[in-house]
XYZ file of N, CA and C in Angstrom:
819
model
N 143.344 78.820 124.012
C 144.473 79.895 123.463
C 143.966 81.259 123.375
N 142.991 81.546 124.120
C 142.391 82.977 124.132
C 143.414 83.994 124.835
N 143.024 85.126 125.003
C 143.630 86.252 125.434
C 142.758 87.392 126.031
N 143.161 87.771 127.282
C 142.445 88.806 128.076
C 142.340 90.177 127.611
N 143.558 90.421 126.826
C 143.561 91.629 126.252
C 142.966 92.117 124.841
N 142.707 93.357 124.594
C 142.184 93.761 123.343
C 143.358 94.160 122.444
N 143.714 93.379 121.441
C 144.873 93.545 120.667
C 144.504 94.225 119.411
N 143.288 94.687 118.882
C 143.065 95.394 117.681
C 143.625 94.244 116.358
N 143.263 93.131 116.675
C 143.527 92.036 115.531
C 142.922 92.453 114.300
N 141.549 92.765 114.224
C 140.999 92.870 112.903
C 141.485 94.495 112.211
N 141.680 95.376 113.143
C 142.145 96.655 112.627
C 143.736 96.392 112.139
N 144.667 95.631 112.705
C 145.826 95.423 112.118
C 145.787 94.768 110.997
N 144.958 93.687 110.836
C 144.785 92.883 109.748
C 144.530 93.458 108.512
N 143.509 94.554 108.806
C 142.904 95.181 107.716
C 143.854 96.206 107.194
N 144.722 96.726 107.968
C 145.859 97.655 107.774
C 146.825 96.961 106.852
N 147.337 95.962 107.196
C 148.471 95.332 106.658
C 148.110 94.399 105.340
N 146.915 94.093 105.393
C 146.298 92.884 104.313
C 146.577 93.493 102.901
N 146.498 94.762 102.624
C 146.871 95.465 101.226
C 148.158 95.101 100.926
N 149.135 95.087 102.000
C 150.455 94.803 101.605
C 150.726 93.198 101.602
N 150.225 92.451 102.352
C 150.370 91.134 102.607
C 148.921 90.216 102.247
N 148.560 90.081 101.251
C 147.217 89.431 100.988
C 147.169 88.113 101.859
N 146.049 87.964 102.403
C 145.994 86.562 103.250
C 146.507 86.908 104.865
N 146.866 87.975 104.899
C 147.605 88.307 106.345
C 146.652 88.128 107.515
N 146.823 87.604 108.714
C 146.008 87.515 109.617
C 146.871 87.793 111.080
N 146.176 88.134 111.924
C 146.642 88.275 113.408
C 145.873 87.308 114.429
N 146.988 87.012 115.151
C 146.594 85.861 116.339
C 147.008 86.462 117.587
N 146.261 86.411 118.734
C 146.553 86.714 119.866
C 146.488 85.623 121.085
N 147.389 85.382 121.922
C 146.994 84.290 122.688
C 147.335 84.854 124.203
N 146.889 84.146 125.213
C 147.403 84.644 126.439
C 148.766 84.274 126.972
N 149.011 82.835 126.579
C 150.455 82.400 127.114
C 150.833 81.297 125.883
N 152.169 81.518 125.793
C 152.800 80.355 124.995
C 154.295 80.244 125.194
N 155.011 79.246 124.625
C 156.235 79.187 125.087
C 157.089 80.215 124.392
N 156.954 80.268 123.247
C 157.686 81.525 122.273
C 156.999 81.656 121.031
N 156.520 82.918 120.817
C 155.789 82.991 119.537
C 156.684 82.845 118.374
N 158.150 83.034 118.532
C 159.050 82.525 117.341
C 158.962 81.126 117.205
N 159.125 80.172 118.366
C 159.078 78.898 118.368
C 157.944 78.250 117.666
N 156.769 79.032 117.779
C 155.445 78.365 117.330
C 155.409 78.754 115.858
N 155.831 79.880 115.300
C 155.741 80.083 113.783
C 156.805 79.282 113.046
N 157.945 78.935 113.775
C 158.972 78.047 112.969
C 158.481 76.762 113.162
N 157.633 76.152 114.073
C 157.199 74.930 114.169
C 155.910 74.779 113.120
N 155.130 75.713 112.718
C 153.985 75.773 111.608
C 154.943 75.853 110.402
N 155.890 76.503 110.217
C 156.599 76.583 108.917
C 157.283 75.187 108.419
N 157.836 74.462 109.548
C 158.433 73.185 109.279
C 157.500 72.227 109.019
N 156.237 72.465 109.498
C 155.068 71.574 109.034
C 154.517 71.768 107.751
N 154.843 72.936 107.020
C 154.515 73.279 105.717
C 153.349 74.219 105.767
N 152.941 75.092 107.127
C 152.146 76.054 107.259
C 152.806 77.560 107.086
N 152.814 78.015 105.989
C 153.558 79.285 105.819
C 152.808 80.398 105.384
N 151.517 80.644 105.810
C 150.907 82.119 105.362
C 151.390 83.247 106.232
N 151.278 84.440 105.859
C 151.806 85.693 106.480
C 150.789 85.653 107.744
N 151.549 85.820 108.843
C 150.842 85.955 110.185
C 151.488 87.049 111.159
N 150.829 87.625 112.202
C 151.302 88.186 113.292
C 150.915 87.558 114.406
N 151.675 86.950 115.396
C 151.229 86.207 116.411
C 151.888 86.993 117.748
N 151.000 87.349 118.494
C 151.263 88.101 119.611
C 150.954 87.385 121.011
N 151.841 87.301 122.129
C 151.374 86.759 123.151
C 151.330 87.713 124.461
N 150.429 87.543 125.528
C 150.502 88.283 126.609
C 151.672 87.789 127.462
N 152.040 86.454 127.536
C 153.254 85.999 128.191
C 154.101 84.762 127.520
N 155.153 84.978 127.479
C 155.884 83.794 127.004
C 156.755 83.185 128.136
N 156.815 81.917 127.896
C 157.308 81.112 129.070
C 158.613 80.626 128.776
N 159.121 80.804 127.215
C 160.377 80.289 127.080
C 160.963 80.921 125.792
N 160.577 82.302 125.901
C 161.151 83.284 125.003
C 162.529 83.232 124.846
N 162.934 83.519 123.380
C 164.508 83.380 123.177
C 164.846 84.665 122.645
N 166.302 84.917 122.770
C 166.888 86.273 122.150
C 167.938 85.527 121.567
N 169.042 86.401 120.846
C 169.833 86.113 120.118
C 170.992 85.037 120.789
N 171.760 84.154 120.225
C 172.619 83.210 120.607
C 171.909 82.210 122.028
N 170.556 82.128 121.837
C 169.903 81.423 122.683
C 169.567 81.924 124.080
N 169.784 83.372 124.191
C 169.645 83.718 125.440
C 168.169 83.911 125.905
N 167.837 83.721 127.003
C 166.151 83.820 127.486
C 165.727 85.193 127.227
N 164.608 85.458 126.667
C 163.842 86.631 126.719
C 162.464 86.283 127.298
N 162.057 86.664 128.627
C 160.973 86.297 129.100
C 160.141 87.580 129.030
N 158.869 87.392 128.846
C 157.862 88.492 129.161
C 157.983 89.272 130.605
N 157.938 90.453 130.599
C 158.036 91.180 131.962
C 156.721 90.762 132.826
N 156.781 90.959 134.058
C 155.613 90.667 134.828
C 154.407 91.509 134.322
N 153.167 90.952 134.417
C 152.015 91.646 133.915
C 151.475 92.324 135.111
N 150.925 93.791 134.921
C 150.067 94.390 135.941
C 148.762 94.321 135.512
N 147.885 94.660 136.691
C 146.454 94.539 136.372
C 146.108 95.704 135.417
N 146.842 96.705 135.206
C 146.417 97.783 134.374
C 146.890 97.459 132.898
N 148.082 96.757 132.718
C 148.351 96.607 131.175
C 149.552 95.784 131.129
N 149.892 95.257 130.008
C 151.001 94.433 130.040
C 152.302 95.376 129.906
N 153.359 94.905 130.683
C 154.565 95.759 130.986
C 155.617 95.358 129.674
N 155.331 94.603 128.836
C 156.018 94.114 127.663
C 155.229 93.585 126.642
N 155.806 93.933 125.374
C 155.175 93.605 124.153
C 155.876 92.343 123.665
N 155.410 91.159 123.197
C 156.341 90.090 122.559
C 155.508 89.693 121.535
N 156.086 89.638 120.272
C 155.281 89.287 119.244
C 156.407 88.612 117.941
N 155.647 87.930 117.105
C 156.500 87.459 115.959
C 155.738 87.687 114.667
N 156.249 88.224 113.750
C 155.741 88.136 112.315
C 156.384 87.214 111.428
N 155.593 86.320 110.827
C 155.960 85.356 109.803
C 155.445 85.559 108.413
N 156.573 85.394 107.293
C 155.918 85.542 105.984
C 156.918 85.011 105.268
N 156.862 84.548 103.921
C 157.519 84.191 102.969
C 158.422 85.301 102.514
N 159.771 85.119 102.208
C 160.549 86.281 101.689
C 161.885 85.755 100.844
N 162.049 86.380 99.907
C 163.200 85.884 99.093
C 163.863 87.065 98.723
N 164.753 87.621 99.594
C 165.533 88.816 99.056
C 166.999 88.270 98.345
N 167.408 89.145 97.878
C 168.838 88.797 97.030
C 169.947 88.772 98.084
N 169.836 89.225 99.107
C 170.744 88.981 100.104
C 170.211 89.182 101.684
N 170.628 88.272 102.568
C 169.833 88.359 103.804
C 170.906 89.345 104.704
N 171.931 89.506 104.434
C 172.728 90.458 105.313
C 172.088 91.686 105.511
N 172.054 92.229 106.977
C 171.470 93.583 107.084
C 170.170 93.528 107.546
N 169.422 92.361 107.503
C 167.884 92.185 107.497
C 167.524 92.699 108.951
N 168.300 92.218 110.077
C 168.006 92.776 111.413
C 168.080 94.040 111.628
N 169.177 94.816 111.044
C 169.424 96.193 111.207
C 168.271 96.854 110.485
N 167.688 96.503 109.329
C 166.645 97.098 108.500
C 165.344 97.079 109.546
N 165.080 95.950 110.175
C 164.055 95.731 111.059
C 164.440 96.780 112.026
N 165.253 96.666 112.663
C 165.559 97.646 113.904
C 165.493 99.058 113.555
N 165.555 99.690 112.272
C 165.509 100.986 111.830
C 163.992 101.257 111.843
N 163.233 100.413 111.351
C 161.697 100.425 111.306
C 161.151 100.615 112.675
N 161.650 99.713 113.538
C 160.863 99.732 114.703
C 161.385 100.967 115.643
N 162.626 101.483 115.369
C 163.160 102.664 116.238
C 162.290 103.810 115.829
N 162.303 103.940 114.499
C 161.753 105.069 113.890
C 160.137 105.083 114.216
N 159.370 104.117 114.448
C 158.090 103.987 114.888
C 158.052 104.330 116.462
N 158.780 103.742 117.266
C 158.757 104.056 118.633
C 159.226 105.594 119.095
N 160.121 106.167 118.092
C 160.630 107.471 118.364
C 161.031 108.377 117.220
N 159.923 108.596 116.516
C 160.012 109.110 115.229
C 160.959 110.620 115.185
N 160.668 111.337 116.133
C 161.413 112.527 116.266
C 162.727 112.382 116.683
N 163.290 111.151 117.308
C 164.479 111.205 117.916
C 164.958 111.783 119.218
N 163.833 112.437 119.910
C 163.943 112.907 121.206
C 164.299 111.992 122.111
N 163.672 110.913 122.020
C 164.008 109.846 123.145
C 165.480 109.080 122.950
N 166.060 109.439 121.717
C 167.178 108.845 121.496
C 167.481 107.408 121.535
N 166.231 106.849 120.968
C 166.267 105.359 120.579
C 167.519 105.084 119.727
N 168.508 104.317 120.277
C 169.673 103.995 119.476
C 169.514 102.526 118.886
N 170.374 102.188 118.162
C 170.458 100.792 117.521
C 171.713 100.440 117.628
N 171.964 99.013 118.506
C 173.145 98.490 118.813
C 173.073 97.170 117.956
N 174.230 97.407 117.199
C 174.338 96.008 116.044
C 174.503 94.740 116.892
N 173.682 93.743 116.363
C 172.999 93.396 115.108
C 171.496 93.707 115.480
N 171.041 93.676 116.805
C 169.636 93.359 116.824
C 169.042 94.006 118.266
N 169.364 95.071 118.854
C 169.015 95.632 119.863
C 168.772 97.084 119.718
N 167.633 97.350 120.596
C 167.576 98.998 120.649
C 167.761 99.183 122.074
N 168.599 100.544 121.987
C 168.891 100.977 123.360
C 168.416 102.466 123.467
N 168.452 102.695 124.776
C 168.054 104.178 125.154
C 169.171 104.541 126.473
N 169.891 105.191 126.247
C 171.157 105.630 127.106
C 171.882 104.280 127.706
N 172.171 103.522 126.547
C 172.916 102.425 126.831
C 172.286 101.281 127.753
N 170.944 101.322 127.868
C 170.217 100.319 128.366
C 169.065 99.654 127.393
N 168.926 98.369 127.356
C 168.405 97.762 126.281
C 166.620 97.965 126.450
N 166.059 98.496 125.380
C 164.662 98.750 125.430
C 163.865 97.579 124.703
N 164.483 96.914 123.589
C 163.895 95.833 122.837
C 164.935 95.154 122.179
N 164.676 94.001 121.863
C 165.595 92.896 120.966
C 164.615 92.469 119.852
N 165.537 92.048 118.890
C 164.981 91.387 117.627
C 165.689 90.115 117.448
N 164.881 88.914 117.057
C 165.339 87.869 116.825
C 164.932 87.311 115.489
N 165.667 87.156 114.563
C 165.255 86.467 113.107
C 165.679 85.197 112.918
N 164.637 84.527 112.360
C 165.065 82.953 112.211
C 164.432 82.674 110.730
N 164.811 81.829 110.056
C 164.133 81.539 108.827
C 163.940 79.895 108.678
N 163.039 79.307 108.091
C 162.730 77.995 107.930
C 162.890 77.482 106.439
N 163.540 76.541 106.114
C 163.966 76.044 104.719
C 162.604 75.712 103.799
N 162.794 75.834 102.813
C 161.629 75.372 101.858
C 161.315 73.973 102.045
N 160.210 73.608 101.718
C 159.659 72.341 101.710
C 160.576 71.318 101.125
N 160.774 70.048 101.549
C 161.733 69.028 100.898
C 161.323 68.823 99.464
N 162.163 68.804 98.499
C 161.936 68.547 97.131
C 161.662 69.652 96.287
N 161.927 70.823 96.998
C 162.013 71.934 96.115
C 163.456 72.697 96.045
N 164.049 72.884 94.887
C 165.209 73.399 94.773
C 165.435 74.682 95.422
N 166.329 74.908 96.278
C 166.696 76.155 96.863
C 167.663 76.969 95.970
N 167.097 78.349 95.563
C 167.947 79.075 94.878
C 167.915 80.477 95.415
N 168.507 81.442 94.830
C 168.694 82.895 95.282
C 167.093 83.276 95.459
N 166.289 82.971 94.621
C 165.006 83.676 94.665
C 163.912 82.780 95.091
N 164.489 81.625 95.806
C 163.355 80.830 96.400
C 163.014 81.425 97.677
N 161.579 81.556 98.061
C 161.392 82.069 99.304
C 161.658 81.162 100.225
N 162.066 81.800 101.614
C 162.061 80.951 102.668
C 161.089 81.619 103.607
N 160.630 81.049 104.664
C 159.769 81.400 105.645
C 160.708 82.355 106.764
N 160.267 83.421 106.623
C 161.038 84.457 107.919
C 160.046 84.586 109.043
N 160.763 84.442 110.010
C 160.180 84.810 111.409
C 160.797 85.905 112.148
N 160.086 86.826 112.357
C 160.830 87.968 113.232
C 160.271 88.237 114.489
N 160.911 87.909 115.531
C 160.602 88.104 116.978
C 160.860 89.386 117.399
N 160.218 89.992 118.068
C 160.375 91.318 118.681
C 159.913 91.302 120.065
N 160.753 91.894 121.135
C 160.257 92.047 122.410
C 160.420 93.519 122.816
N 159.643 94.181 123.275
C 159.770 95.601 123.857
C 159.384 95.618 125.153
N 160.307 96.408 125.959
C 159.699 96.774 127.324
C 158.946 97.928 127.347
N 157.678 97.757 127.767
C 156.692 98.883 127.613
C 156.509 99.418 129.062
N 156.745 98.838 130.183
C 156.599 99.414 131.430
C 157.966 98.800 132.142
N 158.284 99.262 133.352
C 159.330 98.843 134.212
C 159.310 97.458 134.330
N 160.437 96.637 134.560
C 160.527 95.284 134.731
C 161.502 95.168 135.798
N 161.633 93.724 136.279
C 162.636 93.503 137.152
C 163.887 93.392 136.658
N 164.962 94.055 137.192
C 166.187 93.903 136.804
C 167.096 92.921 137.516
N 166.520 92.258 138.435
C 167.294 91.121 139.171
C 168.020 90.257 137.848
N 169.307 89.975 138.048
C 169.941 89.064 137.377
C 170.668 89.733 136.136
N 170.037 91.006 135.670
C 170.490 91.443 134.707
C 171.784 92.475 134.758
N 172.721 92.540 133.994
C 174.130 93.224 134.160
C 173.830 94.809 134.161
N 172.796 95.318 133.378
C 172.495 96.491 133.097
C 170.864 96.750 133.343
N 170.263 97.499 134.101
C 168.914 97.615 134.260
C 168.322 98.074 132.825
N 167.208 97.443 132.435
C 166.690 97.724 131.131
C 165.827 99.145 131.157
N 165.787 99.726 129.781
C 164.870 100.851 129.614
C 163.532 100.438 129.231
N 162.470 101.432 129.406
C 161.103 101.071 128.986
C 160.398 102.148 128.394
N 159.580 101.903 127.546
C 159.018 102.901 126.647
C 158.183 103.925 127.349
N 157.554 103.705 128.534
C 156.626 104.690 129.368
C 157.821 105.666 129.904
N 158.962 105.474 129.885
C 159.711 106.471 130.343
C 159.591 107.887 129.726
N 159.213 107.627 128.314
C 159.080 109.032 127.752
C 157.573 108.984 126.850
N 156.778 107.850 127.121
C 155.478 107.718 126.408
C 154.697 107.043 127.659
N 154.357 108.090 128.476
C 153.620 107.442 129.835
C 152.417 106.707 129.619
N 151.706 106.990 128.451
C 150.528 106.261 128.429
C 150.465 105.218 127.350
N 151.551 104.814 127.048
C 151.683 103.709 125.867
C 151.205 102.366 126.412
N 150.565 101.684 125.689
C 150.254 100.150 126.034
C 150.738 99.306 124.856
N 150.821 97.998 125.370
C 151.186 97.079 124.351
C 150.314 96.916 123.189
N 149.078 96.875 123.361
C 148.438 96.710 122.247
C 148.380 97.897 121.087
N 148.499 99.316 121.766
C 148.571 100.319 120.876
C 150.078 100.283 120.120
N 150.814 100.096 120.675
C 152.490 100.071 120.342
C 152.313 98.933 119.063
N 151.825 97.701 119.225
C 151.583 96.725 118.314
C 150.854 97.476 116.853
N 149.833 98.024 117.249
C 149.026 98.487 116.243
C 149.758 99.422 115.303
N 150.716 100.423 116.301
C 151.659 101.280 115.605
C 152.616 100.786 114.659
N 153.065 99.568 115.189
C 154.432 98.852 114.525
C 153.921 98.115 113.313
N 152.897 97.478 113.250
C 152.711 96.264 112.317
C 153.055 96.835 110.902
N 152.372 97.940 110.366
C 152.687 98.381 109.079
C 153.905 98.887 108.720
N 154.503 99.802 109.473
C 155.927 100.013 109.077
C 156.914 99.011 109.136
N 156.547 97.974 109.866
C 157.471 96.653 110.085
C 157.364 95.947 108.993
N 156.174 95.840 108.367
C 155.957 95.135 106.947
C 156.613 95.890 105.815
N 156.337 97.159 105.922
C 156.885 97.781 104.775
C 158.488 97.842 104.844
N 159.012 97.825 106.032
C 160.597 97.661 105.935
C 161.027 96.253 105.497
N 160.445 95.415 105.726
C 160.874 93.930 105.319
C 160.617 93.974 103.894
N 159.579 94.512 103.381
C 159.371 94.412 101.786
C 160.421 95.237 101.218
N 160.654 96.516 101.651
C 161.804 97.526 101.123
C 163.031 96.515 101.063
N 163.412 96.027 102.103
C 164.760 95.191 102.264
C 164.604 93.905 101.132
N 163.576 93.352 101.083
C 163.536 92.127 100.142
C 163.722 92.759 98.660
N 163.280 93.968 98.453
C 163.430 94.432 97.135
C 164.812 95.234 96.991
N 165.305 95.947 97.835
C 166.734 96.619 97.660
C 167.728 96.439 98.617
N 167.427 95.437 99.495
C 168.745 95.143 100.733
C 168.578 96.380 101.598
N 170.133 96.310 101.979
C 170.156 97.177 103.420
C 170.491 98.433 103.061
N 170.829 98.751 101.478
C 171.262 100.260 101.376
C 170.344 101.418 101.728
N 169.018 101.053 101.479
C 168.067 102.090 101.783
C 167.872 102.560 103.422
N 168.541 101.503 104.068
C 168.560 101.727 105.527
C 169.849 102.160 106.072
N 170.967 102.293 105.315
C 172.211 102.367 105.958
C 172.284 103.680 106.637
N 171.825 104.755 105.903
C 172.068 106.208 106.521
C 171.301 106.350 107.806
N 170.010 105.619 107.772
C 169.010 105.768 108.923
C 169.556 105.184 109.900
N 170.169 103.863 109.578
C 170.897 103.231 110.959
C 171.951 104.006 111.364
N 172.858 104.567 110.569
C 173.984 105.466 111.171
C 173.437 106.491 111.935
N 172.332 107.152 111.761
C 171.964 108.071 112.470
C 171.320 107.753 113.966
N 171.384 106.314 114.065
C 171.006 106.056 115.396
C 171.995 104.923 115.884
N 173.139 104.609 115.471
C 174.189 104.060 115.693
C 174.553 104.077 117.083
N 174.408 103.152 117.837
C 174.720 103.082 119.388
C 176.232 102.903 119.653
N 177.070 102.243 118.566
C 178.454 101.855 118.681
C 179.288 102.883 117.907
N 178.910 103.391 117.013
C 179.883 104.291 116.234
C 180.615 105.317 116.802
N 181.908 105.273 116.568
C 182.846 106.077 117.347
C 183.419 105.945 118.737
N 182.795 104.570 119.238
C 183.209 104.136 120.631
C 184.184 102.965 120.441
N 184.946 102.877 121.361
C 185.894 101.728 121.749
C 185.058 100.675 122.160
N 184.948 99.568 121.370
C 184.151 98.152 121.641
C 185.218 97.031 121.907
N 184.467 96.040 122.487
C 185.152 94.794 122.846
C 184.504 93.836 122.135
N 184.987 92.916 121.428
C 184.138 91.793 120.868
C 184.492 90.405 121.668
N 183.398 89.401 121.701
C 183.331 88.319 122.656
C 184.509 87.696 122.589
N 185.504 87.764 121.525
C 186.768 86.906 121.562
C 187.666 87.708 122.149
N 187.603 89.022 122.736
C 188.410 89.516 123.714
C 189.213 90.593 123.001
N 189.037 90.754 121.690
C 189.630 91.730 120.848
C 189.048 92.875 121.166
N 189.763 94.288 120.868
C 189.241 95.626 121.214
C 189.520 96.379 120.161
N 188.606 97.363 119.673
C 188.850 98.259 118.627
C 187.975 99.418 118.711
N 188.051 100.179 117.688
C 187.287 101.610 117.385
C 186.309 101.109 116.510
N 184.902 101.350 116.845
C 183.658 100.840 115.812
C 183.569 102.220 114.846
N 183.885 101.896 113.742
C 183.708 102.797 112.743
C 182.339 102.779 111.733
N 181.236 102.260 112.546
C 180.135 102.400 111.889
C 179.846 100.995 111.173
N 178.637 101.147 110.250
C 178.175 99.870 109.623
C 178.389 100.023 108.339
N 178.897 98.925 107.521
C 179.022 99.066 106.043
C 177.688 98.978 105.450
N 177.667 99.279 103.782
C 176.607 99.139 103.152
C 176.149 98.028 103.069
N 176.669 96.780 103.468
C 176.084 95.517 103.403
C 175.664 95.141 104.763
N 175.707 95.915 105.792
C 175.233 95.619 107.184
C 176.316 95.245 108.207
N 177.650 94.885 107.491
C 178.628 94.441 108.299
C 179.024 95.742 109.371
N 179.345 95.156 110.779
C 180.062 96.082 111.479
C 181.545 96.283 111.359
N 181.789 97.648 111.370
C 183.361 97.939 110.936
C 184.073 98.138 112.289
N 185.042 97.401 112.622
C 185.987 97.721 113.925
C 187.218 97.600 113.450
N 188.116 98.820 114.024
C 189.431 98.888 113.597
C 190.095 98.349 114.731
N 190.905 97.213 114.755
C 191.540 96.912 115.658
C 193.242 96.728 115.221
N 193.995 96.467 116.236
C 195.436 96.285 116.167
C 195.773 95.708 114.967
N 194.894 94.861 114.357
C 195.142 93.906 113.250
C 194.691 94.611 112.020
N 194.146 95.923 112.095
C 193.209 96.276 110.701
C 191.937 96.566 110.890
N 191.393 96.972 110.081
C 189.776 97.072 109.948
C 189.250 95.618 109.848
N 188.353 95.461 110.691
C 187.719 94.040 110.849
C 186.295 94.330 110.333
N 185.769 93.551 109.366
C 184.343 93.646 108.967
C 183.612 92.294 109.657
N 182.757 92.473 110.448
C 181.965 91.590 111.134
C 180.558 91.416 110.753
N 180.439 90.201 110.017
C 179.082 89.844 109.606
C 178.247 88.671 110.399
N 179.254 88.027 111.363
C 178.297 86.902 111.823
C 177.802 87.335 113.014
N 176.495 86.874 113.370
C 175.629 87.362 114.415
C 176.084 86.323 115.557
N 177.048 85.408 115.478
C 177.568 84.791 116.556
C 178.732 85.685 117.299
N 179.120 86.817 116.789
C 179.897 87.607 117.527
C 179.197 88.641 118.200
N 179.471 88.709 119.554
C 178.852 89.763 120.416
C 179.712 90.823 120.434
N 179.167 92.137 120.617
C 179.959 93.449 120.759
C 179.294 94.226 121.768
N 180.168 94.792 122.708
C 179.718 95.692 123.568
C 180.875 96.966 123.833
N 180.086 98.281 124.050
C 181.321 99.183 124.452
C 182.239 98.649 125.404
N 183.364 99.096 125.274
C 184.414 98.579 126.322
C 184.000 99.115 127.619
N 184.121 98.114 128.475
C 183.794 98.158 129.943
C 182.419 97.844 130.206
N 181.546 97.580 129.267
C 180.516 96.880 129.616
C 180.389 95.323 129.483
N 179.926 94.600 130.427
C 179.975 93.243 130.503
C 179.043 92.527 129.361
N 179.783 91.337 128.940
C 178.731 90.740 128.163
C 177.886 89.803 128.773
């Protein structure tokens, strides 16, 4: 399970270890899904903090079970970055975690805001209404025999897929965005090295303080606020942004709807699901 790319594993591990003692970085050439692998390990009782990156995923997954495949690789560099971060976590509330992660990733990729990397509730990064990156969050239950309570750590797995270079848009309703559109020299290993520490810090701030510290930062990049949106159940309304708990606020004919379920899909009206 080797890899042909240089992923700066030692450098990333050394930078993150002060925040997460025992943290390691693993890089593989090909895997079914980095999220699936870390969830398998967690269910088997192996739960140290780790970052697993793959050059290719053959069965990558997005939200609601949608496929997320790695982009085709070129001889020069990887056209996509797919990795998962796993660590034990015990926040008071889980609501809003994907939004907090999105804020951390967007600010790392586009710190000045010039590229207008926007956040589309609950787990996508968009540029000009085209998907740049996606986030998939899963958790594994504690070992059998341990009582689960509010402060009981679960094993958190955060999967992130980012388009680094152009990718085939065949079969996609909307062509994707990619990072090299404004960062021409970007490579997947460099981006991973940039993201690792801010991502871990975002998760730790969320664990301690919840979504509140991220709310205004999310609002500054909110792709849906002020737009007419359609929900996957067919209802239509005006998006009024995200509440302090991470819920999407949509004003429909029935009044203000607070959407917290990640089983609900939302699109600007006129865009297909």
